[in-house]
Short mmCIF file of C-alpha atoms in Angstrom, two decimals:
data_model
loop_
_atom_site.label_atom_id
_atom_site.label_comp_id
_atom_site.label_asym_id
_atom_site.label_seq_id
_atom_site.Cartn_x
_atom_site.Cartn_y
_atom_site.Cartn_z
CA MET M 1 -0.05 -0.17 -0.30
CA LYS M 2 3.03 2.24 0.12
CA PHE M 3 2.13 3.07 -3.64
CA PHE M 4 -1.15 4.48 -2.65
CA SER M 5 0.08 6.34 0.41
CA GLN M 6 2.91 7.89 -1.75
CA ILE M 7 0.23 9.23 -4.39
CA VAL M 8 -1.41 10.85 -1.72
CA GLU M 9 1.69 12.20 -0.53
CA LEU M 10 2.51 13.51 -4.14
CA PHE M 11 -0.98 15.08 -4.12
CA SER M 12 -0.86 16.61 -0.57
CA THR M 13 2.30 18.15 -0.89
CA GLU M 14 2.64 21.70 -2.21
CA LYS M 15 6.14 21.42 -3.40
CA TYR M 16 5.25 18.56 -5.52
CA MET M 17 2.19 20.23 -6.90
CA ASP M 18 4.06 23.17 -7.92
CA ILE M 19 6.72 21.30 -9.94
CA ILE M 20 3.69 19.12 -11.79
CA TRP M 21 1.83 22.80 -12.25
CA GLU M 22 5.37 24.12 -13.74
CA GLY M 23 5.69 21.06 -15.85
CA LEU M 24 1.95 21.12 -16.98
CA GLN M 25 2.30 24.77 -18.33
CA THR M 26 5.38 24.06 -20.62
CA THR M 27 3.73 20.83 -21.82
CA LEU M 28 0.48 22.92 -22.67
CA ILE M 29 2.15 25.82 -24.09
CA ILE M 30 4.15 23.63 -26.48
CA SER M 31 1.24 21.31 -27.58
CA VAL M 32 -0.91 24.25 -28.30
CA LEU M 33 1.59 26.43 -30.06
CA ALA M 34 2.91 23.50 -32.06
CA ALA M 35 -0.68 22.30 -33.00
CA LEU M 36 -1.30 25.51 -34.49
CA LEU M 37 2.05 25.73 -36.40
CA GLY M 38 1.23 22.14 -37.42
CA LEU M 39 -2.16 22.72 -38.71
CA LEU M 40 -1.14 25.97 -40.73
CA LEU M 41 1.96 24.48 -42.09
CA GLY M 42 0.19 21.20 -42.92
CA THR M 43 -2.69 22.78 -44.83
CA LEU M 44 -0.46 24.92 -46.87
CA VAL M 45 1.79 21.81 -47.85
CA ALA M 46 -1.37 19.79 -48.55
CA LEU M 47 -2.69 22.48 -50.85
CA VAL M 48 0.61 22.70 -52.71
CA THR M 49 0.73 18.92 -52.90
CA ILE M 50 -2.65 18.90 -54.58
CA SER M 51 -2.35 21.84 -56.79
CA PRO M 52 -2.21 20.80 -60.60
CA GLN M 53 0.95 20.11 -62.31
CA SER M 54 2.45 23.13 -64.04
CA GLY M 55 5.94 24.74 -64.64
CA TRP M 56 6.37 27.09 -61.87
CA MET M 57 4.66 24.91 -59.20
CA MET M 58 7.48 22.61 -59.73
CA VAL M 59 9.79 23.75 -57.13
CA PRO M 60 7.31 24.40 -54.26
CA LYS M 61 5.91 20.65 -54.89
CA ALA M 62 9.52 19.20 -54.73
CA ILE M 63 10.08 21.16 -51.34
CA CYS M 64 6.96 19.93 -49.90
CA LYS M 65 7.56 16.41 -51.14
CA ALA M 66 11.03 16.46 -49.60
CA TYR M 67 9.89 18.17 -46.42
CA VAL M 68 7.00 15.29 -45.69
CA THR M 69 9.61 12.50 -46.61
CA ILE M 70 12.59 13.81 -44.43
CA VAL M 71 10.18 14.75 -41.37
CA ARG M 72 8.07 11.59 -41.52
CA GLY M 73 11.23 9.48 -42.08
CA THR M 74 13.47 10.49 -38.99
CA PRO M 75 12.77 10.10 -35.36
CA MET M 76 11.06 13.11 -33.71
CA ALA M 77 13.82 12.85 -30.91
CA LEU M 78 16.40 13.43 -33.27
CA GLN M 79 14.77 16.32 -34.95
CA LEU M 80 14.32 17.85 -31.47
CA PHE M 81 18.29 17.15 -30.86
CA ILE M 82 19.02 18.53 -34.03
CA MET M 83 16.86 21.97 -33.41
CA ALA M 84 18.07 22.19 -30.00
CA TYR M 85 21.73 21.65 -30.44
CA VAL M 86 22.59 22.72 -34.02
CA VAL M 87 19.78 25.01 -35.59
CA PHE M 88 18.96 27.16 -32.85
CA ALA M 89 21.99 26.62 -30.86
CA PHE M 90 22.17 30.32 -29.79
CA ARG M 91 22.85 31.39 -26.33
CA GLY M 92 19.97 32.28 -24.48
CA PHE M 93 17.59 31.27 -27.49
CA PRO M 94 13.89 30.42 -25.49
CA GLU M 95 13.94 26.53 -25.36
CA GLU M 96 9.92 26.81 -25.55
CA LEU M 97 10.59 28.38 -28.95
CA THR M 98 12.85 25.90 -30.15
CA ALA M 99 10.46 22.95 -28.91
CA THR M 100 7.53 24.50 -30.54
CA LEU M 101 9.15 24.66 -33.88
CA ALA M 102 10.48 21.16 -33.95
CA PHE M 103 7.19 19.83 -32.73
CA GLY M 104 5.15 22.35 -35.08
CA ILE M 105 7.22 21.30 -38.17
CA ASN M 106 7.28 17.61 -37.44
CA SER M 107 3.49 17.59 -36.77
CA GLY M 108 2.61 19.55 -40.19
CA ALA M 109 3.90 16.91 -42.05
CA TYR M 110 1.61 14.60 -40.64
CA VAL M 111 -1.18 16.80 -40.98
CA ALA M 112 -0.43 17.48 -44.62
CA GLU M 113 -0.78 14.05 -45.42
CA ASN M 114 -4.03 13.65 -43.27
CA ILE M 115 -5.51 16.73 -45.36
CA ARG M 116 -4.21 15.31 -48.47
CA GLY M 117 -5.98 12.04 -47.64
CA GLY M 118 -9.24 13.76 -46.89
CA ILE M 119 -9.24 15.89 -50.11
CA LEU M 120 -8.54 12.70 -52.34
CA SER M 121 -11.46 10.90 -50.53
CA VAL M 122 -14.03 13.19 -51.94
CA ASP M 123 -15.14 11.36 -55.09
CA ILE M 124 -13.63 12.91 -58.36
CA GLY M 125 -17.20 13.16 -59.87
CA GLN M 126 -17.87 16.20 -57.21
CA THR M 127 -15.22 18.14 -58.98
CA GLU M 128 -16.10 17.28 -62.26
CA ALA M 129 -19.51 18.17 -61.44
CA GLY M 130 -18.55 21.61 -60.24
CA ARG M 131 -16.38 22.26 -63.29
CA ALA M 132 -18.84 21.51 -65.80
CA LEU M 133 -21.35 23.85 -63.88
CA GLY M 134 -18.89 26.39 -65.08
CA LEU M 135 -17.15 26.92 -61.58
CA THR M 136 -13.50 27.98 -61.31
CA ARG M 137 -10.87 25.10 -60.17
CA LYS M 138 -10.47 27.62 -57.29
CA ILE M 139 -14.38 27.79 -56.18
CA THR M 140 -14.78 23.90 -56.78
CA LEU M 141 -12.07 23.07 -54.28
CA SER M 142 -13.07 25.75 -51.69
CA ARG M 143 -16.79 25.35 -51.97
CA ILE M 144 -17.25 21.95 -52.78
CA VAL M 145 -14.28 19.71 -52.16
CA ILE M 146 -12.97 21.12 -49.15
CA PRO M 147 -16.33 21.29 -46.74
CA GLN M 148 -16.47 17.68 -47.49
CA ALA M 149 -12.98 16.73 -47.07
CA ILE M 150 -13.03 18.45 -43.70
CA LYS M 151 -15.45 16.04 -42.18
CA ASN M 152 -13.31 12.93 -43.11
CA VAL M 153 -10.24 14.97 -41.94
CA ILE M 154 -11.24 15.67 -38.32
CA PRO M 155 -10.92 12.16 -36.84
CA SER M 156 -7.32 11.71 -38.29
CA ILE M 157 -6.29 15.56 -37.32
CA GLY M 158 -7.51 14.54 -33.87
CA ASN M 159 -5.44 11.56 -33.79
CA GLU M 160 -2.36 13.52 -34.89
CA LEU M 161 -2.99 16.17 -32.08
CA ILE M 162 -3.28 13.30 -29.28
CA ALA M 163 0.10 11.83 -30.79
CA LEU M 164 1.53 15.40 -30.55
CA ILE M 165 0.67 15.98 -27.06
CA LYS M 166 1.96 12.84 -25.82
CA GLU M 167 5.34 13.13 -27.87
CA THR M 168 6.02 16.50 -26.16
CA SER M 169 7.06 14.39 -23.24
CA ILE M 170 10.39 13.96 -24.98
CA VAL M 171 11.41 17.60 -24.45
CA SER M 172 12.76 16.36 -21.15
CA MET M 173 15.57 15.17 -23.47
CA ILE M 174 17.01 18.60 -23.95
CA GLY M 175 16.58 19.65 -20.37
CA MET M 176 12.96 21.31 -20.74
CA PHE M 177 10.91 21.42 -17.60
CA ASP M 178 7.59 19.71 -19.03
CA LEU M 179 5.27 17.31 -17.34
CA THR M 180 7.67 14.23 -17.54
CA MET M 181 10.64 16.20 -16.29
CA ALA M 182 8.43 17.27 -13.36
CA ALA M 183 7.94 13.50 -12.89
CA LYS M 184 11.64 12.92 -13.03
CA ILE M 185 12.21 15.81 -10.48
CA ILE M 186 9.78 14.53 -8.11
CA GLY M 187 11.30 11.05 -8.38
CA SER M 188 14.86 12.28 -8.08
CA GLY M 189 17.14 11.64 -5.06
CA ASN M 190 16.28 14.62 -3.07
CA ASN M 191 12.41 14.13 -3.12
CA MET M 192 10.53 11.17 -3.30
CA ALA M 193 13.38 9.00 -4.69
CA SER M 194 11.40 6.57 -6.69
CA TYR M 195 10.18 7.12 -9.94
CA ILE M 196 7.16 4.89 -10.08
CA VAL M 197 4.60 7.22 -8.50
CA PRO M 198 5.47 10.35 -9.85
CA MET M 199 5.37 8.87 -13.32
CA THR M 200 1.73 7.47 -12.62
CA VAL M 201 0.48 10.62 -11.48
CA VAL M 202 2.03 12.51 -14.39
CA ALA M 203 0.37 9.81 -16.90
CA LEU M 204 -2.91 10.54 -15.32
CA PHE M 205 -2.39 14.17 -16.28
CA TYR M 206 -1.55 13.15 -19.75
CA LEU M 207 -4.70 11.23 -19.94
CA ALA M 208 -6.77 14.10 -18.67
CA ILE M 209 -5.60 16.39 -21.33
CA VAL M 210 -6.03 13.93 -24.00
CA TYR M 211 -9.37 12.91 -22.82
CA LEU M 212 -10.51 16.73 -22.69
CA LEU M 213 -8.97 16.90 -26.33
CA THR M 214 -11.27 13.97 -27.50
CA PHE M 215 -14.19 15.47 -25.95
CA GLY M 216 -13.52 18.47 -28.11
CA ILE M 217 -12.87 16.69 -31.26
CA LYS M 218 -16.29 14.84 -30.75
CA LEU M 219 -18.30 17.97 -30.38
CA ILE M 220 -16.85 19.34 -33.58
CA GLU M 221 -17.39 16.15 -35.47
CA ARG M 222 -21.20 15.87 -34.22
CA ARG M 223 -21.71 19.49 -35.23
CA LEU M 224 -20.29 18.52 -38.78
CA ARG M 225 -22.40 15.41 -39.31
CA ALA M 226 -25.52 17.04 -37.99
CA GLY M 227 -26.62 17.44 -41.94
CA ASP M 228 -25.50 13.73 -42.69
CA LYS M 229 -28.44 11.02 -43.33
CA ARG M 230 -27.00 8.21 -41.82
CA MET G 1 -7.41 33.92 -39.43
CA LYS G 2 -4.71 32.36 -41.37
CA LYS G 3 -3.30 35.76 -41.83
CA LEU G 4 -3.48 36.67 -38.11
CA LEU G 5 -1.90 33.27 -37.24
CA SER G 6 1.12 33.62 -39.41
CA LEU G 7 1.42 37.18 -38.13
CA ALA G 8 1.51 35.97 -34.72
CA MET G 9 4.18 33.15 -35.41
CA VAL G 10 6.56 35.92 -37.05
CA VAL G 11 6.12 37.99 -34.18
CA VAL G 12 7.17 35.22 -31.80
CA LEU G 13 10.08 34.52 -33.95
CA LEU G 14 11.27 38.06 -33.93
CA CYS G 15 10.82 38.21 -30.12
CA GLY G 16 12.85 35.18 -29.83
CA CYS G 17 15.66 36.42 -32.05
CA VAL G 18 15.49 39.83 -30.02
CA PHE G 19 15.86 37.98 -27.03
CA ALA G 20 18.48 35.61 -28.40
CA PHE G 21 20.94 38.60 -29.19
CA SER G 22 19.98 40.90 -26.32
CA SER G 23 21.37 38.21 -23.79
CA CYS G 24 24.13 37.54 -25.71
CA GLY G 25 27.42 37.59 -24.03
CA LYS G 26 26.02 38.91 -20.79
CA ASP G 27 24.94 35.96 -18.71
CA ILE G 28 27.08 32.91 -17.83
CA ILE G 29 25.21 30.12 -19.02
CA VAL G 30 26.40 26.81 -17.10
CA HIS G 31 24.84 23.51 -18.18
CA THR G 32 24.32 20.56 -15.62
CA ASN G 33 22.37 17.54 -14.99
CA ALA G 34 20.19 18.33 -12.01
CA PHE G 35 20.06 14.88 -10.93
CA PHE G 36 23.42 14.66 -9.17
CA ALA G 37 22.55 15.71 -5.38
CA PRO G 38 24.20 17.21 -3.40
CA PHE G 39 26.25 18.85 -6.43
CA GLU G 40 23.23 19.88 -8.24
CA TYR G 41 19.47 18.67 -7.77
CA TYR G 42 15.98 20.30 -8.03
CA ASP G 43 14.56 21.78 -4.87
CA GLY G 44 10.97 22.65 -6.06
CA THR G 45 11.51 24.28 -9.30
CA GLU G 46 14.91 25.79 -8.70
CA ILE G 47 18.02 24.10 -9.23
CA VAL G 48 20.48 24.18 -6.21
CA GLY G 49 23.46 22.23 -4.91
CA VAL G 50 27.16 22.91 -4.24
CA ASP G 51 28.25 23.43 -8.00
CA VAL G 52 25.63 26.32 -7.96
CA GLU G 53 26.87 27.97 -4.95
CA ILE G 54 30.43 27.80 -6.67
CA MET G 55 29.12 29.27 -9.65
CA ASN G 56 27.41 32.04 -7.94
CA LYS G 57 30.49 33.23 -6.40
CA VAL G 58 32.09 33.20 -9.85
CA GLY G 59 29.33 35.40 -11.09
CA GLU G 60 29.64 37.86 -8.28
CA LYS G 61 33.39 37.78 -8.84
CA LEU G 62 32.88 38.63 -12.65
CA ASP G 63 29.70 40.82 -11.95
CA ARG G 64 27.83 38.72 -14.54
CA LYS G 65 24.58 36.99 -13.78
CA VAL G 66 24.68 32.94 -13.90
CA VAL G 67 21.95 30.98 -15.43
CA PHE G 68 22.00 27.18 -14.85
CA GLU G 69 20.35 24.95 -17.64
CA ASN G 70 19.47 21.38 -16.99
CA THR G 71 20.38 19.10 -19.82
CA GLU G 72 21.40 15.43 -20.38
CA PHE G 73 24.88 14.82 -18.58
CA SER G 74 26.03 12.95 -21.78
CA ALA G 75 25.48 16.26 -23.83
CA ILE G 76 27.25 18.60 -21.30
CA ILE G 77 30.68 18.43 -22.55
CA ASP G 78 29.88 18.52 -26.29
CA ASN G 79 27.63 21.78 -25.29
CA VAL G 80 30.85 23.07 -23.66
CA GLU G 81 33.06 22.42 -26.37
CA GLY G 82 31.10 23.98 -28.88
CA GLY G 83 30.52 27.20 -26.93
CA LYS G 84 27.39 28.06 -28.76
CA VAL G 85 24.89 27.39 -26.02
CA CYS G 86 26.69 27.73 -22.91
CA ASP G 87 29.95 28.96 -21.40
CA ALA G 88 30.85 26.10 -18.66
CA GLY G 89 29.65 22.81 -17.19
CA ALA G 90 29.44 22.28 -13.77
CA ALA G 91 27.77 18.98 -12.94
CA GLY G 92 30.29 16.82 -10.73
CA ILE G 93 32.32 16.29 -13.81
CA THR G 94 35.41 14.20 -13.69
CA ILE G 95 38.63 15.06 -15.12
CA THR G 96 39.47 12.38 -17.63
CA ASP G 97 42.25 12.46 -20.70
CA GLU G 98 39.24 12.34 -23.25
CA ARG G 99 37.33 15.23 -21.71
CA LYS G 100 40.28 17.10 -21.50
CA GLU G 101 40.86 17.02 -25.25
CA LYS G 102 37.49 18.85 -25.72
CA VAL G 103 37.13 21.26 -23.02
CA ASP G 104 39.26 23.15 -20.27
CA PHE G 105 39.17 21.96 -16.77
CA SER G 106 39.58 24.08 -13.55
CA ILE G 107 41.63 23.01 -10.72
CA PRO G 108 39.78 20.09 -9.02
CA TYR G 109 37.57 20.79 -6.13
CA TYR G 110 36.34 17.52 -4.80
CA THR G 111 37.79 13.83 -4.70
CA SER G 112 35.36 11.07 -5.06
CA VAL G 113 35.28 7.12 -5.62
CA GLN G 114 32.81 4.79 -7.31
CA TYR G 115 30.33 3.40 -5.03
CA VAL G 116 27.98 0.20 -5.78
CA ILE G 117 24.13 0.38 -4.65
CA LEU G 118 22.40 -2.67 -4.25
CA ALA G 119 19.55 -4.32 -2.37
CA THR G 120 20.10 -4.80 1.29
CA ASP G 121 19.03 -8.45 1.00
CA ASP G 122 21.10 -9.52 -1.96
CA ALA G 123 23.46 -12.10 -0.64
CA SER G 124 24.90 -13.12 -4.20
CA ILE G 125 27.57 -10.37 -4.26
CA THR G 126 30.45 -11.23 -1.97
CA THR G 127 31.79 -8.08 0.02
CA LYS G 128 35.03 -7.91 1.76
CA THR G 129 36.10 -6.28 4.76
CA LYS G 130 39.48 -4.50 5.34
CA ASP G 131 40.11 -1.98 8.16
CA GLY G 132 36.50 -1.87 9.06
CA VAL G 133 35.36 -0.98 5.65
CA GLU G 134 33.28 -3.11 3.89
CA TYR G 135 33.76 -3.06 0.14
CA ILE G 136 33.01 -4.65 -3.41
CA VAL G 137 35.64 -5.70 -5.62
CA TRP G 138 35.08 -5.88 -9.56
CA GLU G 139 35.37 -9.42 -9.72
CA ALA G 140 32.42 -9.82 -7.24
CA LEU G 141 30.11 -8.28 -10.02
CA ALA G 142 31.00 -11.13 -12.73
CA GLY G 143 27.71 -12.05 -14.36
CA LYS G 144 25.57 -9.43 -12.86
CA ALA G 145 23.45 -6.72 -14.83
CA ILE G 146 24.94 -3.40 -13.80
CA GLY G 147 23.03 -0.32 -14.39
CA VAL G 148 24.94 3.25 -14.81
CA GLN G 149 24.11 6.71 -16.03
CA THR G 150 25.26 7.24 -19.40
CA ASP G 151 28.54 8.83 -19.97
CA THR G 152 29.52 8.86 -16.12
CA THR G 153 32.79 7.51 -15.07
CA GLY G 154 30.68 4.61 -13.65
CA TRP G 155 29.59 4.18 -17.19
CA ILE G 156 33.38 4.46 -18.59
CA TYR G 157 34.67 2.31 -16.24
CA THR G 158 32.00 -0.55 -16.40
CA ASP G 159 32.35 -0.34 -20.03
CA GLY G 160 35.91 -0.79 -19.96
CA GLU G 161 35.94 -3.54 -17.40
CA ILE G 162 33.39 -5.63 -19.57
CA ASN G 163 34.42 -4.79 -23.06
CA ALA G 164 38.24 -4.28 -22.79
CA THR G 165 40.88 -6.90 -23.77
CA VAL G 166 44.55 -6.44 -25.06
CA ASP G 167 43.48 -7.32 -28.59
CA ASN G 168 40.75 -4.44 -29.10
CA ASP G 169 40.87 -0.67 -29.12
CA TYR G 170 40.87 -0.55 -25.39
CA GLY G 171 44.23 -2.21 -25.32
CA TYR G 172 44.20 -3.69 -21.69
CA ASP G 173 42.43 -6.54 -20.06
CA GLY G 174 39.00 -5.61 -18.44
CA VAL G 175 38.34 -7.42 -15.15
CA LEU G 176 34.95 -8.46 -16.25
CA TYR G 177 35.75 -9.45 -20.00
CA GLY G 178 33.92 -12.44 -21.14
CA THR G 179 32.26 -13.12 -17.79
CA ASP G 180 28.82 -12.29 -19.25
CA THR G 181 28.33 -9.17 -17.31
CA GLU G 182 25.63 -6.77 -18.66
CA LEU G 183 25.85 -3.17 -18.94
CA LYS G 184 22.54 -1.26 -18.81
CA ASN G 185 22.46 2.59 -19.52
CA PHE G 186 19.95 5.07 -17.77
CA ASP G 187 19.24 8.76 -17.81
CA ASN G 188 20.20 9.36 -14.39
CA ALA G 189 21.29 6.95 -11.34
CA GLN G 190 17.83 7.27 -9.41
CA LEU G 191 16.09 5.76 -12.48
CA ALA G 192 18.71 2.84 -12.34
CA ALA G 193 18.26 2.53 -8.69
CA ASP G 194 14.57 1.88 -9.21
CA ALA G 195 15.26 -1.02 -11.49
CA ILE G 196 17.57 -2.79 -8.83
CA GLY G 197 16.12 -6.21 -8.33
CA LYS G 198 14.20 -5.77 -11.73
CA SER G 199 16.21 -5.15 -14.76
CA VAL G 200 19.52 -4.65 -13.22
CA ASP G 201 21.30 -6.22 -10.22
CA VAL G 202 23.43 -3.22 -9.02
CA VAL G 203 24.22 0.47 -9.96
CA ILE G 204 27.55 2.20 -9.89
CA ILE G 205 27.62 5.81 -9.46
CA ASP G 206 29.76 8.34 -7.54
CA GLU G 207 29.97 8.23 -3.69
CA LEU G 208 27.73 11.09 -2.54
CA PRO G 209 25.03 10.55 -5.02
CA ALA G 210 24.74 6.96 -3.90
CA GLU G 211 24.50 7.89 -0.36
CA PHE G 212 21.80 10.42 -0.98
CA ILE G 213 19.77 7.94 -3.02
CA VAL G 214 20.31 5.18 -0.40
CA SER G 215 19.32 7.37 2.37
CA LYS G 216 15.78 7.92 0.58
CA ASN G 217 15.05 4.18 -0.36
CA SER G 218 14.93 1.87 2.84
CA GLY G 219 15.64 -1.24 0.82
CA LEU G 220 19.06 -0.32 -0.79
CA LYS G 221 22.49 0.04 0.90
CA CYS G 222 25.82 0.97 -1.10
CA LEU G 223 29.52 0.12 -0.69
CA PRO G 224 32.58 1.41 -2.18
CA LEU G 225 33.79 -0.34 -5.53
CA TYR G 226 37.63 -1.36 -5.21
CA TYR G 227 40.08 -2.92 -7.64
CA SER G 228 41.79 -5.87 -6.19
CA GLY G 229 45.33 -5.66 -5.70
CA GLU G 230 48.04 -8.51 -5.60
CA THR G 231 46.85 -9.41 -2.00
CA ASP G 232 43.66 -8.00 -0.05
CA ALA G 233 45.94 -5.12 1.32
CA ASP G 234 46.59 -4.07 -1.87
CA ASP G 235 42.73 -3.62 -2.73
CA ALA G 236 41.90 0.17 -3.34
CA PRO G 237 39.36 2.18 -4.80
CA VAL G 238 40.15 4.60 -7.96
CA GLU G 239 40.06 8.24 -6.83
CA GLU G 240 38.71 10.65 -9.32
CA GLN G 241 38.50 14.60 -9.25
CA TYR G 242 35.63 16.62 -9.73
CA ALA G 243 36.18 19.95 -11.66
CA ILE G 244 34.42 22.67 -13.43
CA CYS G 245 34.89 22.93 -17.60
CA VAL G 246 34.46 25.90 -19.73
CA THR G 247 34.96 26.24 -23.53
CA LYS G 248 38.50 26.15 -24.54
CA GLY G 249 40.21 29.39 -24.62
CA ASN G 250 37.86 30.99 -22.24
CA THR G 251 40.67 32.01 -19.87
CA GLU G 252 38.70 34.89 -18.35
CA LEU G 253 36.25 32.57 -16.75
CA LEU G 254 38.41 29.82 -16.19
CA ASP G 255 40.75 32.33 -13.65
CA ALA G 256 37.64 33.21 -12.08
CA ILE G 257 36.45 29.80 -11.58
CA ASN G 258 40.14 28.65 -10.14
CA GLU G 259 40.17 31.79 -8.04
CA VAL G 260 37.00 31.15 -6.39
CA LEU G 261 37.94 27.52 -5.57
CA THR G 262 41.14 28.17 -4.19
CA GLU G 263 39.67 30.54 -1.76
CA MET G 264 36.82 27.84 -1.11
CA MET G 265 39.26 25.23 -0.60
CA GLN G 266 41.02 27.20 2.07
CA GLU G 267 40.74 25.26 5.42
CA ASP G 268 39.37 27.37 8.37
CA ALA G 269 40.64 27.15 11.92
CA ASP G 270 38.73 23.58 12.43
CA GLY G 271 40.31 22.28 9.03
CA VAL G 272 37.08 22.15 7.15
CA SER G 273 37.11 23.84 3.82
CA GLU G 274 34.00 25.74 2.46
CA ILE G 275 33.48 23.46 -0.21
CA GLU G 276 33.24 20.65 2.53
CA LYS G 277 30.82 22.81 4.67
CA LEU G 278 28.45 23.00 1.51
CA VAL G 279 28.67 19.26 0.75
CA MET G 280 27.59 18.80 4.22
CA LYS G 281 24.69 21.59 3.95
CA HIS G 282 23.22 19.99 0.93
CA MET G 283 23.61 16.38 2.14
CA GLY G 284 21.91 17.66 5.28
CA MET G 285 18.78 18.73 3.38
CA SER G 286 18.19 15.32 2.34
CA GLU G 287 17.35 13.98 5.60
#
């Protein structure tokens, strides 16, 4: 029963809760900013990738393809490490920004593929019909294809956001004070001197964040599907 | 909306750059691994410890602010060598020849030996006693799973003893070579200590952190680690010396650190130096 008494001890000690609060803030800041950056970047990259082949579009298309390949093909931990110790290795560069950029760029590649998949999932007949009615390519995409695509994309974007939040736990690798680092600190020699209890408690915090997010995504999905006859 | 978002990102980026360059060269940035009590550890959300107090004195001397940043122990030497993200490393770093090639070390300020942490009821490891001191020799660890913190001297020694033979790059015979002894790396010693009795049998780490961890865990004990001599009387531990490292060529900072350390190692009337007092103070906090 030492386990449960230690959980109570952790929750009732102000010092430990301060540490968790500090870590929670970092985790939330990085997750939210990186998610926004990822969505923005992902949308842009997806739009470039699905745009029709033409002479001058070759260059951005190639860049986007390389971006998605490299980011999805290398471990996140390695990307974070390179960002922290090579790219943004400036004195006093805010590490939250380093992490936000690293995770945002990583997330962007996955979001881009999700959005691309969503757009491709809309039947080609929809585009053909729009074009046949005399709508421009742009209008067809923005008024007919994308509204239908969004519905298909939301679940996989939600998936990506959940993965992103949990993946931020690796920022403790570059010494950042996030939730996982909070658990390490509480578990270190001068505090509880055992990792099992603080790690479990922090896991509960991650679970709570992800649960809230899932709830939010469900609401959006329900709203978007309100008109569906199923 | 998208325009607003991208604008916000640009502003954040610019702020970051301004911040990065405004703080350029003013603060002394010190990298550490804050899981090495009593030399550096987290008290609440603050990094405290013996090394922190030493570096704060250096900062006072140079009239510059000292900022401690927590990072992986294995990254500290490389970060200090590059000198781009920090000026110095203070993490109870032992002076070794390999590290000397990359960074400049201050004068040593503390002498330590390696300790073995093991479960109190572990009878499978034979201990020896000499002059009233119970100790463990390397040979007693044959066939065990040994947990260490990556890149610490405990890791360097254990890796050497397990993998070295005269025929390979190491060029000497390791005590545990060919004995089926396993080396397991952990982020920090506490994590390794948590694994005792599960994935590892013993943990090798410096003396004071070992005692710190053991004082907090009732099921663990720690004993000094000795190298076997010709006879039992020759059994002895390997002493190692801690120093603070700075980027090569940063003589201004190195001189200041050496000055502060020299002052702090002066023994007072009772024969106790300020460093020893700090160690006792921070060890005391654990109880």
